[in-house]
């Protein structure tokens, strides 16, 4: 990397942006548009089937130049190239971050530690395709010889969020004569509701856990095993109703799954980047191998764009730099992702893990604590539902929340004038958030003076509009890859490791210690605070009432 200072905030480009932010805070988007009639075209980019309009962000041409200078100062391009070469950029775990290899075409090569990982990737994809085809055409049957009608994915984190989001997003392309469910929460209600109306003789469980030891996943898997065996009356049924996405073949076999029905992936695949790997098996069964390949092609198109395009025209890099600008320099604590497509209703939840697990860090790569904000809360709901819920705060609240509005030019389900109305709301919300309504405009409408202040919209609320022609598998892949590389860009600028997640470990360790104390197998007290001990005692006293 080309950085010459240990702390990003000490760099010249960083300091220039900090000073520039004070200037931009005093400028309204109305003024920025009035000063540049071509702003709508000049602050837009297009690549890989995606159109990015950031004209309604609080940036000028100077802001863009300074952000690009910051990217160069922080070595974003060098770190990007290191990732694509397979270098160990996940420094705290000593691993590459090679999710990009999961969607490389078969004729490409990427050698890491003497192994061409592309060959291995396509071996697994081919096995997945054969299995998915067998389930879909009925040649893979349950223990009693009946075809599989229900597929339940058991996982958590990236082993759930990716497949669940992708299935919902691509439901239009899925097998409608099959049922697909996703169980993640260790709360027994999740499993009970997912399986309540299913026939065990026609149900296949995909257990997704790299180590096959993940507490929540294996608790649910054991419950699924008991549910299946209890109904079918034979332990041998496990082999026809369970497959694994795991690399721990010994534990897979001990569970009763034939290791031949285990689909592996690699240490260089982080959970939140794994939906293109065998973790996507349930997605492939749902939409079919061909549509899954189209999904991978969409990912790859944005991978190539991110790797090759100059930063000034690079959609993920620009998205990432805008996120840094809004959160670190302009002080926003959250970003709302607002997809105007019901199929993308799980997309904000998917992005929560991607962004917040990746960049929720307070220590730099060199081990020093940061002295600037990193990360942000990401949240959202599909439009137009959100408009009747939280948009009040977006328009007139005291907090500035940058928004990504995602729209499609064509509907997968054209019904009368529905889609024109939906898309009109994308454009209307972006315009209203940007320009608002002045007191003079409110008065001109004949509003009583006592109500004028209540009906003023300050505007100057930044938005990015992301458009694609249609929600195809390729478009979904491109959209996810766009956010992946945006998150990467942010982490490179902030100088943090976007590929580890040590913050999730402590709570899990304590939970495993507390669980036997709740059941009464172990006495509570030693090592806990007084509040935790009191809560344990209360739970034990009341759990069976």
CSV table of N, CA and C in Angstrom, one decimal, residues 68-176:
chain,number,residue,atom,x,y,z
A,68,UNK,N,-11.4,11.0,-4.1
A,68,UNK,CA,-10.5,10.2,-4.9
A,68,UNK,C,-9.0,10.3,-4.4
A,69,UNK,N,-8.7,11.5,-4.1
A,69,UNK,CA,-7.3,11.7,-3.5
A,69,UNK,C,-7.1,10.9,-2.2
A,70,UNK,N,-8.2,10.9,-1.4
A,70,UNK,CA,-8.1,10.1,-0.2
A,70,UNK,C,-8.0,8.6,-0.5
A,71,UNK,N,-8.7,8.1,-1.5
A,71,UNK,CA,-8.6,6.7,-1.9
A,71,UNK,C,-7.2,6.4,-2.3
A,72,UNK,N,-6.6,7.3,-3.1
A,72,UNK,CA,-5.2,7.0,-3.5
A,72,UNK,C,-4.2,7.1,-2.3
A,73,UNK,N,-4.5,8.1,-1.4
A,73,UNK,CA,-3.6,8.2,-0.3
A,73,UNK,C,-3.7,6.9,0.6
A,74,UNK,N,-4.8,6.4,0.7
A,74,UNK,CA,-5.0,5.2,1.5
A,74,UNK,C,-4.7,3.9,0.8
A,75,UNK,N,-4.3,3.9,-0.4
A,75,UNK,CA,-3.9,2.7,-1.1
A,75,UNK,C,-5.0,1.8,-1.4
A,76,UNK,N,-6.2,2.3,-1.7
A,76,UNK,CA,-7.4,1.5,-2.0
A,76,UNK,C,-7.1,0.6,-3.2
A,77,UNK,N,-6.5,1.1,-4.3
A,77,UNK,CA,-6.3,0.3,-5.5
A,77,UNK,C,-5.3,-0.8,-5.2
A,78,UNK,N,-4.2,-0.5,-4.4
A,78,UNK,CA,-3.2,-1.5,-4.1
A,78,UNK,C,-3.8,-2.6,-3.3
A,79,UNK,N,-4.6,-2.2,-2.3
A,79,UNK,CA,-5.2,-3.3,-1.4
A,79,UNK,C,-6.2,-4.1,-2.2
A,80,UNK,N,-7.0,-3.5,-3.1
A,80,UNK,CA,-7.9,-4.2,-4.0
A,80,UNK,C,-7.1,-5.2,-4.8
A,81,UNK,N,-6.0,-4.8,-5.4
A,81,UNK,CA,-5.2,-5.7,-6.3
A,81,UNK,C,-4.6,-6.8,-5.5
A,82,UNK,N,-4.3,-6.5,-4.2
A,82,UNK,CA,-3.7,-7.6,-3.4
A,82,UNK,C,-4.8,-8.6,-3.1
A,83,UNK,N,-6.1,-8.2,-2.9
A,83,UNK,CA,-7.2,-9.1,-2.7
A,83,UNK,C,-7.3,-10.0,-3.9
A,84,UNK,N,-7.4,-9.4,-5.1
A,84,UNK,CA,-7.6,-10.2,-6.3
A,84,UNK,C,-6.4,-11.1,-6.6
A,85,UNK,N,-5.2,-10.8,-6.1
A,85,UNK,CA,-4.1,-11.8,-6.3
A,85,UNK,C,-4.1,-12.9,-5.3
A,86,UNK,N,-5.0,-12.8,-4.3
A,86,UNK,CA,-5.0,-13.9,-3.3
A,86,UNK,C,-4.1,-13.7,-2.1
A,87,UNK,N,-3.6,-12.5,-1.9
A,87,UNK,CA,-2.7,-12.2,-0.8
A,87,UNK,C,-3.5,-12.3,0.5
A,88,UNK,N,-2.8,-12.4,1.6
A,88,UNK,CA,-3.5,-12.6,2.9
A,88,UNK,C,-3.8,-11.3,3.6
A,89,UNK,N,-4.9,-10.6,3.0
A,89,UNK,CA,-5.2,-9.3,3.5
A,89,UNK,C,-6.1,-9.4,4.7
A,90,UNK,N,-6.6,-10.5,5.1
A,90,UNK,CA,-7.2,-10.7,6.4
A,90,UNK,C,-6.1,-11.0,7.4
A,91,UNK,N,-5.5,-9.9,7.9
A,91,UNK,CA,-4.2,-10.0,8.6
A,91,UNK,C,-4.4,-10.7,10.0
A,92,UNK,N,-5.5,-10.5,10.7
A,92,UNK,CA,-5.6,-11.0,12.0
A,92,UNK,C,-5.8,-12.5,12.0
A,93,UNK,N,-6.3,-13.1,10.9
A,93,UNK,CA,-6.5,-14.5,10.8
A,93,UNK,C,-5.5,-15.1,9.8
A,94,UNK,N,-4.7,-14.3,9.2
A,94,UNK,CA,-3.7,-14.8,8.2
A,94,UNK,C,-4.2,-15.5,7.0
A,95,UNK,N,-5.4,-15.0,6.5
A,95,UNK,CA,-6.0,-15.6,5.4
A,95,UNK,C,-6.2,-14.6,4.2
A,96,UNK,N,-6.3,-15.2,3.0
A,96,UNK,CA,-6.9,-14.3,1.9
A,96,UNK,C,-8.3,-14.1,2.1
A,97,UNK,N,-8.9,-13.2,1.3
A,97,UNK,CA,-10.3,-12.9,1.2
A,97,UNK,C,-10.7,-13.1,-0.2
A,98,UNK,N,-11.0,-14.4,-0.5
A,98,UNK,CA,-11.1,-14.8,-1.9
A,98,UNK,C,-12.5,-15.1,-2.4
A,99,UNK,N,-13.5,-14.4,-1.8
A,99,UNK,CA,-14.9,-14.6,-2.3
A,99,UNK,C,-15.0,-14.3,-3.8
A,100,UNK,N,-14.1,-13.5,-4.3
A,100,UNK,CA,-14.2,-13.2,-5.8
A,100,UNK,C,-13.8,-14.5,-6.6
A,101,UNK,N,-13.1,-15.4,-6.0
A,101,UNK,CA,-12.8,-16.7,-6.7
A,101,UNK,C,-14.0,-17.6,-6.9
A,102,UNK,N,-15.0,-17.4,-6.0
A,102,UNK,CA,-16.2,-18.2,-6.1
A,102,UNK,C,-17.0,-18.0,-7.4
A,103,UNK,N,-16.8,-16.9,-8.0
A,103,UNK,CA,-17.6,-16.6,-9.2
A,103,UNK,C,-16.7,-16.3,-10.4
A,104,UNK,N,-15.4,-16.8,-10.4
A,104,UNK,CA,-14.6,-16.7,-11.6
A,104,UNK,C,-15.1,-17.8,-12.6
A,105,UNK,N,-15.1,-17.5,-13.9
A,105,UNK,CA,-15.5,-18.5,-14.9
A,105,UNK,C,-14.5,-19.7,-14.9
A,106,UNK,N,-15.0,-20.7,-15.4
A,106,UNK,CA,-14.3,-22.0,-15.4
A,106,UNK,C,-12.9,-21.9,-16.1
A,107,UNK,N,-12.8,-21.0,-17.1
A,107,UNK,CA,-11.6,-20.9,-17.9
A,107,UNK,C,-10.5,-20.0,-17.3
A,108,UNK,N,-10.8,-19.4,-16.1
A,108,UNK,CA,-9.9,-18.6,-15.4
A,108,UNK,C,-9.0,-19.4,-14.5
A,109,UNK,N,-8.0,-18.8,-14.0
A,109,UNK,CA,-7.1,-19.4,-13.0
A,109,UNK,C,-6.7,-18.5,-11.9
A,110,UNK,N,-6.7,-19.0,-10.7
A,110,UNK,CA,-6.2,-18.2,-9.6
A,110,UNK,C,-5.4,-19.1,-8.6
A,111,UNK,N,-4.1,-19.1,-8.6
A,111,UNK,CA,-3.3,-20.0,-7.8
A,111,UNK,C,-2.9,-19.4,-6.5
A,112,UNK,N,-3.3,-20.1,-5.4
A,112,UNK,CA,-3.0,-19.7,-4.1
A,112,UNK,C,-2.3,-20.8,-3.4
A,113,UNK,N,-1.1,-20.6,-2.9
A,113,UNK,CA,-0.3,-21.6,-2.2
A,113,UNK,C,-0.2,-22.9,-3.1
A,114,UNK,N,0.0,-22.6,-4.4
A,114,UNK,CA,0.3,-23.7,-5.3
A,114,UNK,C,-1.0,-24.4,-5.8
A,115,UNK,N,-2.1,-24.0,-5.4
A,115,UNK,CA,-3.4,-24.6,-5.8
A,115,UNK,C,-4.2,-23.7,-6.6
A,116,UNK,N,-4.7,-24.2,-7.7
A,116,UNK,CA,-5.6,-23.4,-8.5
A,116,UNK,C,-7.0,-23.5,-7.9
A,117,UNK,N,-7.4,-22.5,-7.2
A,117,UNK,CA,-8.7,-22.5,-6.4
A,117,UNK,C,-9.9,-22.5,-7.4
A,118,UNK,N,-9.7,-22.0,-8.6
A,118,UNK,CA,-10.9,-22.0,-9.5
A,118,UNK,C,-11.3,-23.4,-9.9
A,119,UNK,N,-10.3,-24.3,-10.0
A,119,UNK,CA,-10.6,-25.7,-10.3
A,119,UNK,C,-11.4,-26.3,-9.2
A,120,UNK,N,-11.0,-26.0,-7.9
A,120,UNK,CA,-11.7,-26.6,-6.8
A,120,UNK,C,-13.1,-26.0,-6.7
A,121,UNK,N,-13.2,-24.7,-7.0
A,121,UNK,CA,-14.6,-24.0,-6.9
A,121,UNK,C,-15.5,-24.7,-7.9
A,122,UNK,N,-15.1,-25.0,-9.1
A,122,UNK,CA,-16.0,-25.5,-10.1
A,122,UNK,C,-16.3,-27.0,-9.9
A,123,UNK,N,-15.4,-27.7,-9.2
A,123,UNK,CA,-15.7,-29.1,-8.8
A,123,UNK,C,-16.8,-29.1,-7.9
A,124,UNK,N,-16.8,-28.2,-6.9
A,124,UNK,CA,-18.0,-28.1,-5.9
A,124,UNK,C,-19.2,-27.6,-6.6
A,125,UNK,N,-19.1,-26.6,-7.5
A,125,UNK,CA,-20.3,-26.1,-8.2
A,125,UNK,C,-20.9,-27.2,-9.1
A,126,UNK,N,-20.1,-28.0,-9.7
A,126,UNK,CA,-20.6,-29.1,-10.5
A,126,UNK,C,-21.3,-30.2,-9.6
A,127,UNK,N,-20.8,-30.5,-8.5
A,127,UNK,CA,-21.5,-31.4,-7.6
A,127,UNK,C,-22.8,-30.9,-7.1
A,128,UNK,N,-22.8,-29.6,-6.8
A,128,UNK,CA,-24.0,-28.9,-6.4
A,128,UNK,C,-25.1,-29.0,-7.5
A,129,UNK,N,-24.6,-28.7,-8.7
A,129,UNK,CA,-25.6,-28.7,-9.8
A,129,UNK,C,-26.2,-30.1,-10.0
A,130,UNK,N,-25.4,-31.1,-9.9
A,130,UNK,CA,-25.9,-32.5,-10.1
A,130,UNK,C,-26.9,-32.8,-9.0
A,131,UNK,N,-26.6,-32.4,-7.7
A,131,UNK,CA,-27.5,-32.7,-6.6
A,131,UNK,C,-28.8,-31.9,-6.8
A,132,UNK,N,-28.6,-30.6,-7.1
A,132,UNK,CA,-29.8,-29.8,-7.3
A,132,UNK,C,-30.7,-30.4,-8.4
A,133,UNK,N,-30.1,-30.8,-9.4
A,133,UNK,CA,-30.9,-31.3,-10.5
A,133,UNK,C,-31.7,-32.6,-10.1
A,134,UNK,N,-31.0,-33.4,-9.3
A,134,UNK,CA,-31.6,-34.7,-8.8
A,134,UNK,C,-32.8,-34.4,-7.9
A,135,UNK,N,-32.6,-33.4,-7.0
A,135,UNK,CA,-33.8,-33.1,-6.2
A,135,UNK,C,-34.9,-32.5,-7.0
A,136,UNK,N,-34.6,-31.7,-7.9
A,136,UNK,CA,-35.6,-31.0,-8.7
A,136,UNK,C,-36.4,-32.0,-9.7
A,137,UNK,N,-35.6,-32.9,-10.2
A,137,UNK,CA,-36.3,-33.9,-11.1
A,137,UNK,C,-36.9,-35.1,-10.4
A,138,UNK,N,-36.7,-35.2,-9.1
A,138,UNK,CA,-37.3,-36.3,-8.4
A,138,UNK,C,-36.5,-37.5,-8.3
A,139,UNK,N,-35.3,-37.5,-8.9
A,139,UNK,CA,-34.5,-38.7,-8.8
A,139,UNK,C,-33.9,-38.9,-7.4
A,140,UNK,N,-33.7,-37.8,-6.7
A,140,UNK,CA,-33.3,-37.9,-5.3
A,140,UNK,C,-34.6,-38.0,-4.5
A,141,UNK,N,-34.8,-39.1,-3.8
A,141,UNK,CA,-36.0,-39.3,-3.1
A,141,UNK,C,-35.7,-39.5,-1.6
A,142,UNK,N,-36.8,-39.3,-0.8
A,142,UNK,CA,-36.7,-39.5,0.6
A,142,UNK,C,-36.6,-41.0,1.0
A,143,UNK,N,-36.5,-41.2,2.3
A,143,UNK,CA,-36.3,-42.6,2.8
A,143,UNK,C,-37.4,-43.6,2.3
A,144,UNK,N,-38.6,-43.1,2.2
A,144,UNK,CA,-39.7,-44.0,1.7
A,144,UNK,C,-39.9,-44.0,0.2
A,145,UNK,N,-39.0,-43.3,-0.5
A,145,UNK,CA,-39.1,-43.3,-2.0
A,145,UNK,C,-39.9,-42.2,-2.6
A,146,UNK,N,-40.4,-41.3,-1.7
A,146,UNK,CA,-41.2,-40.2,-2.2
A,146,UNK,C,-40.3,-39.0,-2.6
A,147,UNK,N,-40.6,-38.2,-3.6
A,147,UNK,CA,-39.8,-37.1,-4.0
A,147,UNK,C,-39.8,-36.0,-2.9
A,148,UNK,N,-38.7,-35.2,-2.9
A,148,UNK,CA,-38.6,-34.1,-2.0
A,148,UNK,C,-39.4,-32.9,-2.5
A,149,UNK,N,-40.3,-32.5,-1.6
A,149,UNK,CA,-41.1,-31.3,-1.9
A,149,UNK,C,-40.8,-30.1,-1.0
A,150,UNK,N,-40.0,-30.3,0.1
A,150,UNK,CA,-39.7,-29.3,1.0
A,150,UNK,C,-38.2,-29.3,1.3
A,151,UNK,N,-37.6,-28.1,1.2
A,151,UNK,CA,-36.2,-27.9,1.6
A,151,UNK,C,-36.1,-26.9,2.7
A,152,UNK,N,-35.4,-27.3,3.8
A,152,UNK,CA,-35.2,-26.4,4.9
A,152,UNK,C,-33.7,-26.2,5.1
A,153,UNK,N,-33.3,-25.0,5.0
A,153,UNK,CA,-31.9,-24.6,5.2
A,153,UNK,C,-31.7,-24.3,6.7
A,154,UNK,N,-30.8,-25.0,7.3
A,154,UNK,CA,-30.4,-24.7,8.7
A,154,UNK,C,-29.0,-24.1,8.8
A,155,UNK,N,-29.0,-22.9,9.2
A,155,UNK,CA,-27.7,-22.2,9.3
A,155,UNK,C,-27.9,-20.9,10.2
A,156,UNK,N,-26.8,-20.1,10.3
A,156,UNK,CA,-27.0,-18.9,11.0
A,156,UNK,C,-25.9,-17.9,10.4
A,157,UNK,N,-26.2,-16.6,10.6
A,157,UNK,CA,-25.2,-15.6,10.0
A,157,UNK,C,-25.2,-15.7,8.5
A,158,UNK,N,-24.0,-15.8,8.0
A,158,UNK,CA,-23.9,-15.9,6.5
A,158,UNK,C,-24.4,-17.2,5.9
A,159,UNK,N,-24.5,-18.2,6.8
A,159,UNK,CA,-25.1,-19.5,6.3
A,159,UNK,C,-26.6,-19.4,6.2
A,160,UNK,N,-27.2,-18.4,6.7
A,160,UNK,CA,-28.7,-18.2,6.6
A,160,UNK,C,-29.0,-16.9,5.8
A,161,UNK,N,-28.4,-15.8,6.1
A,161,UNK,CA,-28.8,-14.5,5.6
A,161,UNK,C,-28.7,-14.5,4.1
A,162,UNK,N,-27.6,-15.0,3.5
A,162,UNK,CA,-27.4,-15.1,2.1
A,162,UNK,C,-28.4,-15.9,1.4
A,163,UNK,N,-28.5,-17.2,1.7
A,163,UNK,CA,-29.4,-18.1,1.1
A,163,UNK,C,-30.9,-17.6,1.2
A,164,UNK,N,-31.2,-17.1,2.4
A,164,UNK,CA,-32.6,-16.6,2.6
A,164,UNK,C,-32.9,-15.4,1.8
A,165,UNK,N,-32.0,-14.5,1.8
A,165,UNK,CA,-32.2,-13.3,1.0
A,165,UNK,C,-32.3,-13.6,-0.5
A,166,UNK,N,-31.3,-14.5,-1.0
A,166,UNK,CA,-31.3,-14.8,-2.4
A,166,UNK,C,-32.6,-15.5,-2.8
A,167,UNK,N,-33.1,-16.4,-2.0
A,167,UNK,CA,-34.3,-17.1,-2.3
A,167,UNK,C,-35.5,-16.2,-2.4
A,168,UNK,N,-35.6,-15.3,-1.5
A,168,UNK,CA,-36.7,-14.3,-1.5
A,168,UNK,C,-36.6,-13.4,-2.7
A,169,UNK,N,-35.3,-13.0,-3.0
A,169,UNK,CA,-35.1,-12.1,-4.2
A,169,UNK,C,-35.4,-12.8,-5.5
A,170,UNK,N,-35.1,-14.1,-5.6
A,170,UNK,CA,-35.3,-14.8,-6.8
A,170,UNK,C,-36.5,-15.7,-6.8
A,171,UNK,N,-37.4,-15.5,-5.9
A,171,UNK,CA,-38.6,-16.4,-5.8
A,171,UNK,C,-39.3,-16.5,-7.2
A,172,UNK,N,-39.3,-15.4,-7.9
A,172,UNK,CA,-40.0,-15.4,-9.2
A,172,UNK,C,-39.4,-16.5,-10.1
A,173,UNK,N,-38.1,-16.9,-9.9
A,173,UNK,CA,-37.5,-17.9,-10.8
A,173,UNK,C,-37.5,-19.3,-10.1
A,174,UNK,N,-38.1,-19.4,-8.9
A,174,UNK,CA,-38.0,-20.7,-8.1
A,174,UNK,C,-39.0,-21.7,-8.5
A,175,UNK,N,-38.8,-22.9,-8.1
A,175,UNK,CA,-39.8,-24.0,-8.3
A,175,UNK,C,-41.0,-23.7,-7.4
A,176,UNK,N,-42.2,-23.4,-7.9
A,176,UNK,CA,-43.4,-23.1,-7.2
A,176,UNK,C,-44.1,-24.3,-6.6
